[in-house]
Amino acid sequence: MANKVFERKIYSKMLEWKKESNGKTALLIKGARRIGKSTIVELFAKKEYTSYILIDFANVSKQIIELFDDTMDLNYIFLRLQAIYNVILEKRKSVIIFDEIQNCPKARQAIKYLVKDGRYDYIETGSLISIKKNVQNIVIPSEETRLNMYPLDYEEFRWALGDKVTVNLLKEFYEKKISLQEAHRKTMRDLRLYMLIGGMPQAINEYLETNNLSLVDKVKRNILELYFDDLRKIDKSGRASLIFKSIPSELNKNASRYQISSVINNENRKNIVDTINDLKDSMIVNFAYYCNDPSVGFALHSDESFYKIFIADTGLFVTLAFWDKEYIENTIYQKLLSDKLSADLGYVYENLVAQMLISSGNRLYYYTFPHETSHKTYEIDFLLSRGSKICPIEVKSSGYKSHTSLDVFCKKYSDRISNKYLLYTKDFQKDKDIFCVPIYLTMFL
């Protein structure tokens, strides 16, 4: 089964780098494993350069590794690489790709001198936090332009399914603030399909090849097992993998933050901050931080000791949420797809919104505040900064009639607020001054 090469938005950013940098920096693409970094980089090399060499440092000979022990003679390095890969490099027309650069720290250190030499372009890819762990004893090159890459977003997913129309139409509906009416039901079904499959290229490819959601689930399980293995390598205590595996259950509790104490016992929480930072750097998760003063400039008012954690890909989230099954039976997928599963799926939709906001270039912040007369807590699921104002977001898996947290928050901070959003599964409408927006329009907020 041949894997398809999917169209990705990061390609246009790579073109911008090539034009603007003109050899003055290398391009470093960071992201979790299996999101398609190597594929898009090689496609870029084939289309935008006369020739290229791809060095996969996850599967490379010792003689290539040793080339970067001494960068005094670049002529020799280039000559050896051309001979080994049987490729002719042309000045300012060729690119050298350092794939999985974290496996050869000295090659990354050499970027400074390779870029200064100016003969060729350089693109690096790196996965998980080993890109950080493995550079402790080298000089990090400043001659890098860095791009983060994520799983396919919803628009890219529609492209993969051969649909270049839907998202453009959805944008028009959003800008005109009108409902989809009879088209809403199908559009929500399409979105739920994305929730189930997710944005991992292998999972999408399996769906296109087989149209079998159980087989898609097996692909996702293999990816999750790979992540578990990676997390155990960087944290032999097993805490990182345990925290990761517990994300669905923690979100399902609807607590105001991720409760480490319910996952890791007290005696094992020593230096837990390092573990959390490692997990954050892995890019297999998205963190939302508590904002203690909901005003523009969230980063200035965020408390990084209070956070929620989301899985970076909602397709993987769904599989992880049903991890107790040997595999997710097709009936469960069909019930999720038709919105007939009895379980409260609010936490799945919240994870999806987090993923869509990140894909649109937002950072994640949320806010909680105490109820006036009880021990309950009001919560705003996400906060966006737009100009000099903020936009609060409440996420619901069903109707719109109850949005108490949003109402109380907007009354309390009325002078700071621009638009108020309730993201839910119904069609677009306004409830007084609140925009009730179907979740598939999240990307346009």
CSV table of C-alpha atoms in Angstrom, one decimal:
chain,number,residue,atom,x,y,z
A,1,MET,CA,0.0,0.0,0.0
A,2,ALA,CA,1.6,3.2,-1.2
A,3,ASN,CA,1.4,6.2,1.2
A,4,LYS,CA,-0.1,9.3,-0.4
A,5,VAL,CA,1.7,12.6,-0.1
A,6,PHE,CA,-0.8,15.1,1.3
A,7,GLU,CA,-0.9,18.8,0.6
A,8,ARG,CA,0.3,20.8,3.6
A,9,LYS,CA,0.0,24.5,4.5
A,10,ILE,CA,3.6,24.5,5.8
A,11,TYR,CA,4.8,24.2,2.2
A,12,SER,CA,4.0,27.9,1.6
A,13,LYS,CA,6.0,28.9,4.7
A,14,MET,CA,8.9,26.8,3.4
A,15,LEU,CA,8.7,28.7,0.1
A,16,GLU,CA,8.8,32.0,2.1
A,17,TRP,CA,11.9,30.8,3.9
A,18,LYS,CA,13.7,29.8,0.7
A,19,LYS,CA,13.0,33.2,-0.9
A,20,GLU,CA,13.6,35.4,2.1
A,21,SER,CA,16.6,33.6,3.5
A,22,ASN,CA,18.4,32.9,0.2
A,23,GLY,CA,20.8,30.6,2.0
A,24,LYS,CA,21.4,32.8,5.1
A,25,THR,CA,19.7,30.4,7.5
A,26,ALA,CA,18.9,26.7,7.6
A,27,LEU,CA,15.3,25.7,8.1
A,28,LEU,CA,14.5,23.6,11.2
A,29,ILE,CA,11.0,21.9,11.1
A,30,LYS,CA,10.0,20.6,14.6
A,31,GLY,CA,7.2,18.3,15.4
A,32,ALA,CA,6.1,15.0,16.8
A,33,ARG,CA,6.9,11.8,15.0
A,34,ARG,CA,4.6,10.5,12.2
A,35,ILE,CA,3.1,13.9,11.3
A,36,GLY,CA,4.7,13.9,7.8
A,37,LYS,CA,7.9,16.1,8.3
A,38,SER,CA,10.2,13.9,6.2
A,39,THR,CA,7.6,13.5,3.5
A,40,ILE,CA,6.9,17.2,3.0
A,41,VAL,CA,10.6,18.1,3.2
A,42,GLU,CA,11.5,15.6,0.5
A,43,LEU,CA,8.6,16.8,-1.7
A,44,PHE,CA,9.9,20.4,-1.3
A,45,ALA,CA,13.4,19.3,-2.2
A,46,LYS,CA,12.2,17.6,-5.4
A,47,LYS,CA,10.0,20.4,-6.6
A,48,GLU,CA,12.1,23.5,-5.6
A,49,TYR,CA,15.7,22.4,-6.2
A,50,THR,CA,17.7,20.9,-9.0
A,51,SER,CA,19.1,18.1,-6.8
A,52,TYR,CA,19.1,17.1,-3.1
A,53,ILE,CA,20.7,14.8,-0.6
A,54,LEU,CA,18.5,13.4,2.3
A,55,ILE,CA,20.6,12.2,5.2
A,56,ASP,CA,18.3,10.1,7.5
A,57,PHE,CA,20.2,10.2,10.8
A,58,ALA,CA,17.8,7.5,12.2
A,59,ASN,CA,19.3,5.1,9.6
A,60,VAL,CA,22.7,6.1,8.5
A,61,SER,CA,26.2,4.6,8.3
A,62,LYS,CA,29.0,5.4,10.7
A,63,GLN,CA,31.1,6.9,8.0
A,64,ILE,CA,28.5,9.6,7.4
A,65,ILE,CA,28.2,10.4,11.1
A,66,GLU,CA,32.0,10.7,11.3
A,67,LEU,CA,32.0,13.3,8.5
A,68,PHE,CA,30.7,15.9,11.0
A,69,ASP,CA,33.4,15.3,13.6
A,70,ASP,CA,35.6,17.8,11.8
A,71,THR,CA,34.1,20.6,9.7
A,72,MET,CA,37.4,22.3,8.8
A,73,ASP,CA,37.3,20.8,5.3
A,74,LEU,CA,33.9,21.3,3.9
A,75,ASN,CA,35.1,20.5,0.4
A,76,TYR,CA,35.9,17.0,1.6
A,77,ILE,CA,32.5,16.6,3.3
A,78,PHE,CA,30.6,17.7,0.2
A,79,LEU,CA,32.7,15.4,-2.0
A,80,ARG,CA,32.1,12.4,0.2
A,81,LEU,CA,28.3,13.0,0.5
A,82,GLN,CA,28.0,13.3,-3.3
A,83,ALA,CA,29.9,10.1,-3.8
A,84,ILE,CA,28.0,8.2,-1.1
A,85,TYR,CA,24.5,9.3,-2.3
A,86,ASN,CA,25.5,9.4,-6.0
A,87,VAL,CA,24.1,13.0,-6.3
A,88,ILE,CA,25.7,16.0,-8.0
A,89,LEU,CA,25.2,19.2,-5.8
A,90,GLU,CA,24.9,22.5,-7.6
A,91,LYS,CA,25.8,25.8,-6.0
A,92,ARG,CA,22.7,27.7,-4.8
A,93,LYS,CA,20.5,25.1,-6.6
A,94,SER,CA,20.7,22.2,-4.3
A,95,VAL,CA,19.6,21.4,-0.7
A,96,ILE,CA,20.9,19.0,1.9
A,97,ILE,CA,18.3,17.5,4.3
A,98,PHE,CA,19.3,16.5,7.8
A,99,ASP,CA,16.4,14.2,8.7
A,100,GLU,CA,16.0,13.4,12.4
A,101,ILE,CA,18.8,15.8,13.2
A,102,GLN,CA,18.5,15.0,17.0
A,103,ASN,CA,20.4,11.8,16.3
A,104,CYS,CA,23.5,13.6,15.2
A,105,PRO,CA,24.2,16.7,17.4
A,106,LYS,CA,27.5,17.4,15.6
A,107,ALA,CA,25.7,17.8,12.3
A,108,ARG,CA,23.4,20.3,13.9
A,109,GLN,CA,26.4,22.2,15.3
A,110,ALA,CA,27.9,22.2,11.8
A,111,ILE,CA,24.9,24.2,10.5
A,112,LYS,CA,26.7,27.4,11.5
A,113,TYR,CA,29.6,26.7,9.2
A,114,LEU,CA,27.6,25.1,6.4
A,115,VAL,CA,25.3,28.1,6.2
A,116,LYS,CA,28.3,30.5,6.3
A,117,ASP,CA,29.8,28.6,3.4
A,118,GLY,CA,26.7,29.5,1.4
A,119,ARG,CA,26.9,26.9,-1.4
A,120,TYR,CA,23.7,25.0,-0.6
A,121,ASP,CA,20.5,25.3,1.4
A,122,TYR,CA,19.9,23.1,4.5
A,123,ILE,CA,16.7,21.8,6.0
A,124,GLU,CA,16.6,19.9,9.3
A,125,THR,CA,13.8,17.9,10.9
A,126,GLY,CA,13.5,16.9,14.5
A,127,SER,CA,11.1,14.9,16.6
A,128,LEU,CA,10.3,14.9,20.3
A,129,ILE,CA,12.4,16.5,23.0
A,130,SER,CA,15.6,14.5,22.1
A,131,ILE,CA,16.2,17.4,19.8
A,132,LYS,CA,16.7,19.4,23.0
A,133,LYS,CA,18.3,16.7,25.2
A,134,ASN,CA,20.9,15.8,22.6
A,135,VAL,CA,22.3,19.4,22.2
A,136,GLN,CA,23.5,19.9,25.7
A,137,ASN,CA,27.2,19.7,24.8
A,138,ILE,CA,27.1,21.5,21.4
A,139,VAL,CA,26.8,25.1,20.3
A,140,ILE,CA,23.2,25.7,19.0
A,141,PRO,CA,23.4,27.4,15.7
A,142,SER,CA,21.7,30.8,15.5
A,143,GLU,CA,21.5,30.5,11.8
A,144,GLU,CA,18.2,28.6,11.9
A,145,THR,CA,14.7,29.6,10.9
A,146,ARG,CA,12.3,27.4,12.9
A,147,LEU,CA,8.9,26.2,12.0
A,148,ASN,CA,6.5,24.1,14.1
A,149,MET,CA,4.6,21.4,12.2
A,150,TYR,CA,1.4,19.7,13.5
A,151,PRO,CA,-0.9,17.0,12.3
A,152,LEU,CA,-3.2,17.8,9.4
A,153,ASP,CA,-5.7,20.4,10.3
A,154,TYR,CA,-9.3,20.2,9.3
A,155,GLU,CA,-8.9,22.0,6.0
A,156,GLU,CA,-5.9,19.8,5.1
A,157,PHE,CA,-7.9,16.8,6.0
A,158,ARG,CA,-10.6,17.9,3.6
A,159,TRP,CA,-8.0,18.4,0.9
A,160,ALA,CA,-6.7,14.8,1.6
A,161,LEU,CA,-10.3,13.6,0.9
A,162,GLY,CA,-10.3,15.5,-2.4
A,163,ASP,CA,-12.5,18.4,-1.1
A,164,LYS,CA,-11.2,21.8,-1.9
A,165,VAL,CA,-14.6,23.5,-1.7
A,166,THR,CA,-16.1,23.0,1.8
A,167,VAL,CA,-13.8,25.0,4.0
A,168,ASN,CA,-13.9,28.0,1.6
A,169,LEU,CA,-17.7,27.9,1.7
A,170,LEU,CA,-17.6,27.6,5.5
A,171,LYS,CA,-15.5,30.8,5.7
A,172,GLU,CA,-18.1,32.7,3.7
A,173,PHE,CA,-20.9,31.5,6.0
A,174,TYR,CA,-18.9,32.5,9.0
A,175,GLU,CA,-18.0,36.0,7.7
A,176,LYS,CA,-21.6,36.6,6.8
A,177,LYS,CA,-22.8,35.2,10.1
A,178,ILE,CA,-25.4,33.0,8.6
A,179,SER,CA,-26.5,29.4,9.4
A,180,LEU,CA,-25.9,26.4,7.1
A,181,GLN,CA,-29.4,25.1,7.7
A,182,GLU,CA,-29.9,21.8,5.8
A,183,ALA,CA,-26.1,21.5,5.2
A,184,HIS,CA,-25.2,21.7,8.9
A,185,ARG,CA,-26.0,18.0,9.7
A,186,LYS,CA,-23.6,16.7,6.9
A,187,THR,CA,-20.9,19.2,7.9
A,188,MET,CA,-21.0,18.0,11.5
A,189,ARG,CA,-20.8,14.5,10.3
A,190,ASP,CA,-17.8,15.4,8.2
A,191,LEU,CA,-16.2,17.0,11.3
A,192,ARG,CA,-16.8,13.9,13.4
A,193,LEU,CA,-15.1,11.8,10.8
A,194,TYR,CA,-12.0,14.1,11.3
A,195,MET,CA,-12.4,13.6,15.1
A,196,LEU,CA,-12.2,9.8,14.6
A,197,ILE,CA,-9.5,9.6,12.0
A,198,GLY,CA,-7.4,12.6,13.1
A,199,GLY,CA,-4.6,14.4,11.3
A,200,MET,CA,-1.9,11.7,11.3
A,201,PRO,CA,-1.0,11.0,7.6
A,202,GLN,CA,-0.8,7.2,8.2
A,203,ALA,CA,-4.3,7.1,9.7
A,204,ILE,CA,-5.7,9.2,6.8
A,205,ASN,CA,-3.9,7.0,4.3
A,206,GLU,CA,-5.4,3.9,5.9
A,207,TYR,CA,-8.9,5.3,5.7
A,208,LEU,CA,-8.5,6.3,2.0
A,209,GLU,CA,-7.1,2.8,1.2
A,210,THR,CA,-9.5,0.6,3.2
A,211,ASN,CA,-12.5,2.7,4.3
A,212,ASN,CA,-12.3,0.7,7.5
A,213,LEU,CA,-12.3,2.6,10.8
A,214,SER,CA,-11.2,-0.4,12.8
A,215,LEU,CA,-8.0,-0.6,10.7
A,216,VAL,CA,-7.5,3.1,11.1
A,217,ASP,CA,-7.7,2.6,14.9
A,218,LYS,CA,-5.0,0.0,14.7
A,219,VAL,CA,-2.7,2.5,12.9
A,220,LYS,CA,-3.4,5.0,15.6
A,221,ARG,CA,-2.6,2.5,18.3
A,222,ASN,CA,0.7,1.8,16.7
A,223,ILE,CA,1.5,5.5,16.7
A,224,LEU,CA,0.5,5.8,20.4
A,225,GLU,CA,2.7,2.8,21.3
A,226,LEU,CA,5.6,4.6,19.5
A,227,TYR,CA,4.9,7.7,21.6
A,228,PHE,CA,4.8,5.6,24.8
A,229,ASP,CA,8.2,4.1,23.8
A,230,ASP,CA,9.7,7.6,23.1
A,231,LEU,CA,8.4,8.9,26.4
A,232,ARG,CA,9.9,6.0,28.3
A,233,LYS,CA,13.3,6.7,26.7
A,234,ILE,CA,13.3,10.3,27.9
A,235,ASP,CA,11.8,9.5,31.3
A,236,LYS,CA,12.7,6.0,32.5
A,237,SER,CA,10.6,6.5,35.6
A,238,GLY,CA,7.5,6.1,33.4
A,239,ARG,CA,5.9,9.3,34.7
A,240,ALA,CA,5.7,11.1,31.3
A,241,SER,CA,4.0,8.2,29.6
A,242,LEU,CA,1.5,7.8,32.5
A,243,ILE,CA,0.7,11.5,32.4
A,244,PHE,CA,0.2,11.3,28.7
A,245,LYS,CA,-2.0,8.2,28.9
A,246,SER,CA,-4.2,9.8,31.6
A,247,ILE,CA,-5.1,13.0,29.6
A,248,PRO,CA,-8.6,11.8,28.5
A,249,SER,CA,-9.6,10.7,31.9
A,250,GLU,CA,-8.3,14.0,33.5
A,251,LEU,CA,-10.3,16.0,30.9
A,252,ASN,CA,-13.4,13.9,31.5
A,253,LYS,CA,-13.3,14.9,35.2
A,254,ASN,CA,-14.1,18.5,34.1
A,255,ALA,CA,-11.7,19.7,36.7
A,256,SER,CA,-10.2,23.2,36.6
A,257,ARG,CA,-6.7,21.8,35.8
A,258,TYR,CA,-4.8,18.6,35.3
A,259,GLN,CA,-4.5,17.0,38.7
A,260,ILE,CA,-1.0,15.5,38.8
A,261,SER,CA,-1.7,14.2,42.3
A,262,SER,CA,-4.4,11.9,40.9
A,263,VAL,CA,-2.0,10.4,38.4
A,264,ILE,CA,1.4,10.4,40.2
A,265,ASN,CA,1.7,9.6,43.9
A,266,ASN,CA,3.4,12.0,46.2
A,267,GLU,CA,6.7,10.2,46.5
A,268,ASN,CA,7.2,10.1,42.8
A,269,ARG,CA,6.4,13.8,42.1
A,270,LYS,CA,9.9,15.0,42.8
A,271,ASN,CA,11.2,17.1,39.9
A,272,ILE,CA,7.9,16.7,38.2
A,273,VAL,CA,8.3,20.1,36.5
A,274,ASP,CA,11.1,18.7,34.4
A,275,THR,CA,8.9,15.8,33.3
A,276,ILE,CA,6.1,18.3,32.4
A,277,ASN,CA,8.5,20.4,30.4
A,278,ASP,CA,9.7,17.4,28.5
A,279,LEU,CA,6.1,16.4,27.7
A,280,LYS,CA,5.4,20.0,26.5
A,281,ASP,CA,8.5,20.0,24.3
A,282,SER,CA,7.5,16.7,22.7
A,283,MET,CA,4.7,18.4,20.7
A,284,ILE,CA,2.5,15.3,21.1
A,285,VAL,CA,0.4,17.4,23.5
A,286,ASN,CA,-1.0,20.9,23.7
A,287,PHE,CA,-1.0,22.8,27.0
A,288,ALA,CA,-3.6,25.4,28.0
A,289,TYR,CA,-2.4,27.6,30.9
A,290,TYR,CA,-4.5,29.3,33.5
A,291,CYS,CA,-4.7,33.1,33.1
A,292,ASN,CA,-5.0,34.8,36.5
A,293,ASP,CA,-6.0,38.1,34.9
A,294,PRO,CA,-8.1,37.8,31.8
A,295,SER,CA,-6.8,40.8,29.8
A,296,VAL,CA,-4.8,41.3,26.7
A,297,GLY,CA,-1.3,39.9,27.1
A,298,PHE,CA,-2.2,36.5,28.5
A,299,ALA,CA,1.4,35.4,28.7
A,300,LEU,CA,2.1,38.1,31.2
A,301,HIS,CA,-0.7,36.9,33.4
A,302,SER,CA,-0.5,33.1,33.0
A,303,ASP,CA,0.3,30.7,35.8
A,304,GLU,CA,2.3,27.7,34.4
A,305,SER,CA,1.7,25.7,37.5
A,306,PHE,CA,-2.0,25.4,36.6
A,307,TYR,CA,-2.7,23.9,33.2
A,308,LYS,CA,-4.8,21.6,31.2
A,309,ILE,CA,-3.3,19.1,28.8
A,310,PHE,CA,-4.8,18.0,25.4
A,311,ILE,CA,-3.6,15.4,22.9
A,312,ALA,CA,-2.2,17.2,19.9
A,313,ASP,CA,-4.3,15.0,17.6
A,314,THR,CA,-7.9,14.3,18.4
A,315,GLY,CA,-7.9,11.1,16.4
A,316,LEU,CA,-5.2,9.8,18.8
A,317,PHE,CA,-7.2,11.2,21.7
A,318,VAL,CA,-10.3,9.1,20.7
A,319,THR,CA,-8.2,6.0,20.6
A,320,LEU,CA,-6.5,6.7,23.9
A,321,ALA,CA,-9.9,7.4,25.5
A,322,PHE,CA,-11.0,3.9,24.6
A,323,TRP,CA,-7.7,2.3,25.3
A,324,ASP,CA,-9.3,-0.4,27.5
A,325,LYS,CA,-10.6,-2.1,24.4
A,326,GLU,CA,-8.4,-4.4,22.4
A,327,TYR,CA,-9.4,-2.1,19.5
A,328,ILE,CA,-12.2,0.2,19.0
A,329,GLU,CA,-15.0,-1.9,17.4
A,330,ASN,CA,-16.4,-0.5,14.3
A,331,THR,CA,-19.8,-0.1,16.1
A,332,ILE,CA,-18.3,2.4,18.5
A,333,TYR,CA,-16.8,4.4,15.6
A,334,GLN,CA,-20.2,4.3,13.8
A,335,LYS,CA,-22.0,5.6,17.0
A,336,LEU,CA,-19.4,8.4,17.4
A,337,LEU,CA,-19.8,9.2,13.7
A,338,SER,CA,-23.6,9.4,13.9
A,339,ASP,CA,-23.5,11.2,17.2
A,340,LYS,CA,-25.4,8.4,19.0
A,341,LEU,CA,-22.8,7.3,21.6
A,342,SER,CA,-24.4,7.7,25.0
A,343,ALA,CA,-21.1,8.9,26.7
A,344,ASP,CA,-20.8,12.6,27.3
A,345,LEU,CA,-18.3,13.7,24.5
A,346,GLY,CA,-17.7,17.2,25.8
A,347,TYR,CA,-14.1,16.5,26.6
A,348,VAL,CA,-13.5,15.1,23.1
A,349,TYR,CA,-14.9,18.3,21.5
A,350,GLU,CA,-12.8,20.4,23.9
A,351,ASN,CA,-9.7,18.6,22.7
A,352,LEU,CA,-10.8,19.1,19.1
A,353,VAL,CA,-11.2,22.9,19.7
A,354,ALA,CA,-7.8,23.0,21.4
A,355,GLN,CA,-6.3,21.4,18.3
A,356,MET,CA,-8.1,23.7,15.9
A,357,LEU,CA,-7.0,26.8,17.8
A,358,ILE,CA,-3.4,25.7,17.9
A,359,SER,CA,-3.5,24.9,14.1
A,360,SER,CA,-4.8,28.4,13.5
A,361,GLY,CA,-1.8,30.0,15.3
A,362,ASN,CA,-3.3,30.6,18.7
A,363,ARG,CA,-1.8,29.8,22.1
A,364,LEU,CA,-4.1,28.2,24.7
A,365,TYR,CA,-5.3,30.0,27.8
A,366,TYR,CA,-8.3,29.5,30.1
A,367,TYR,CA,-9.8,31.1,33.1
A,368,THR,CA,-11.7,29.9,36.2
A,369,PHE,CA,-13.3,31.9,39.0
A,370,PRO,CA,-15.3,31.0,42.1
A,371,HIS,CA,-19.1,30.9,42.3
A,372,GLU,CA,-20.5,33.7,44.5
A,373,THR,CA,-22.6,31.5,46.8
A,374,SER,CA,-21.4,27.9,46.5
A,375,HIS,CA,-18.2,25.9,46.2
A,376,LYS,CA,-18.6,25.5,42.5
A,377,THR,CA,-16.4,27.2,39.9
A,378,TYR,CA,-17.1,29.1,36.7
A,379,GLU,CA,-14.8,28.2,33.8
A,380,ILE,CA,-14.1,29.8,30.5
A,381,ASP,CA,-12.6,27.1,28.3
A,382,PHE,CA,-10.5,29.3,26.1
A,383,LEU,CA,-9.5,32.9,25.8
A,384,LEU,CA,-8.4,34.6,22.6
A,385,SER,CA,-6.8,38.0,22.3
A,386,ARG,CA,-8.0,40.1,19.4
A,387,GLY,CA,-6.7,43.7,19.2
A,388,SER,CA,-7.1,45.4,22.5
A,389,LYS,CA,-10.0,43.1,23.6
A,390,ILE,CA,-10.4,39.5,24.6
A,391,CYS,CA,-12.8,36.9,23.3
A,392,PRO,CA,-14.1,34.3,25.8
A,393,ILE,CA,-15.0,30.8,24.5
A,394,GLU,CA,-17.2,28.2,26.1
A,395,VAL,CA,-17.4,24.7,24.5
A,396,LYS,CA,-20.4,22.5,24.7
A,397,SER,CA,-21.1,19.1,23.1
A,398,SER,CA,-24.8,19.8,22.7
A,399,GLY,CA,-27.2,22.7,23.1
A,400,TYR,CA,-26.8,26.4,23.8
A,401,LYS,CA,-29.4,27.4,26.3
A,402,SER,CA,-27.2,27.1,29.3
A,403,HIS,CA,-24.0,29.1,29.3
A,404,THR,CA,-23.8,30.5,32.9
A,405,SER,CA,-20.0,30.7,33.1
A,406,LEU,CA,-19.9,32.8,29.9
A,407,ASP,CA,-22.7,35.1,31.1
A,408,VAL,CA,-21.1,35.7,34.5
A,409,PHE,CA,-17.7,36.2,33.0
A,410,CYS,CA,-18.9,38.7,30.4
A,411,LYS,CA,-20.8,40.7,33.1
A,412,LYS,CA,-17.7,40.8,35.3
A,413,TYR,CA,-15.3,41.8,32.6
A,414,SER,CA,-17.6,43.6,30.1
A,415,ASP,CA,-15.2,46.4,29.4
A,416,ARG,CA,-12.5,44.0,28.2
A,417,ILE,CA,-14.6,41.8,25.9
A,418,SER,CA,-15.1,41.9,22.1
A,419,ASN,CA,-17.0,38.9,20.8
A,420,LYS,CA,-18.4,36.1,23.0
A,421,TYR,CA,-18.4,32.6,21.6
A,422,LEU,CA,-20.2,29.5,22.5
A,423,LEU,CA,-18.8,26.6,20.4
A,424,TYR,CA,-21.3,23.7,20.1
A,425,THR,CA,-22.7,21.0,17.8
A,426,LYS,CA,-25.8,22.9,16.5
A,427,ASP,CA,-26.1,25.4,13.6
A,428,PHE,CA,-25.0,29.0,13.7
A,429,GLN,CA,-27.2,31.5,15.6
A,430,LYS,CA,-27.0,34.4,18.0
A,431,ASP,CA,-28.3,34.2,21.5
A,432,LYS,CA,-28.6,37.9,22.4
A,433,ASP,CA,-25.0,39.1,22.2
A,434,ILE,CA,-23.4,35.6,22.2
A,435,PHE,CA,-22.3,34.0,18.9
A,436,CYS,CA,-23.3,30.4,19.0
A,437,VAL,CA,-20.9,28.9,16.5
A,438,PRO,CA,-20.8,25.3,15.3
A,439,ILE,CA,-17.4,23.7,16.2
A,440,TYR,CA,-16.4,23.3,12.5
A,441,LEU,CA,-16.1,27.1,12.3
A,442,THR,CA,-13.5,27.3,15.1
A,443,MET,CA,-10.7,27.8,12.6
A,444,PHE,CA,-12.1,31.2,11.7
A,445,LEU,CA,-12.4,32.8,15.1
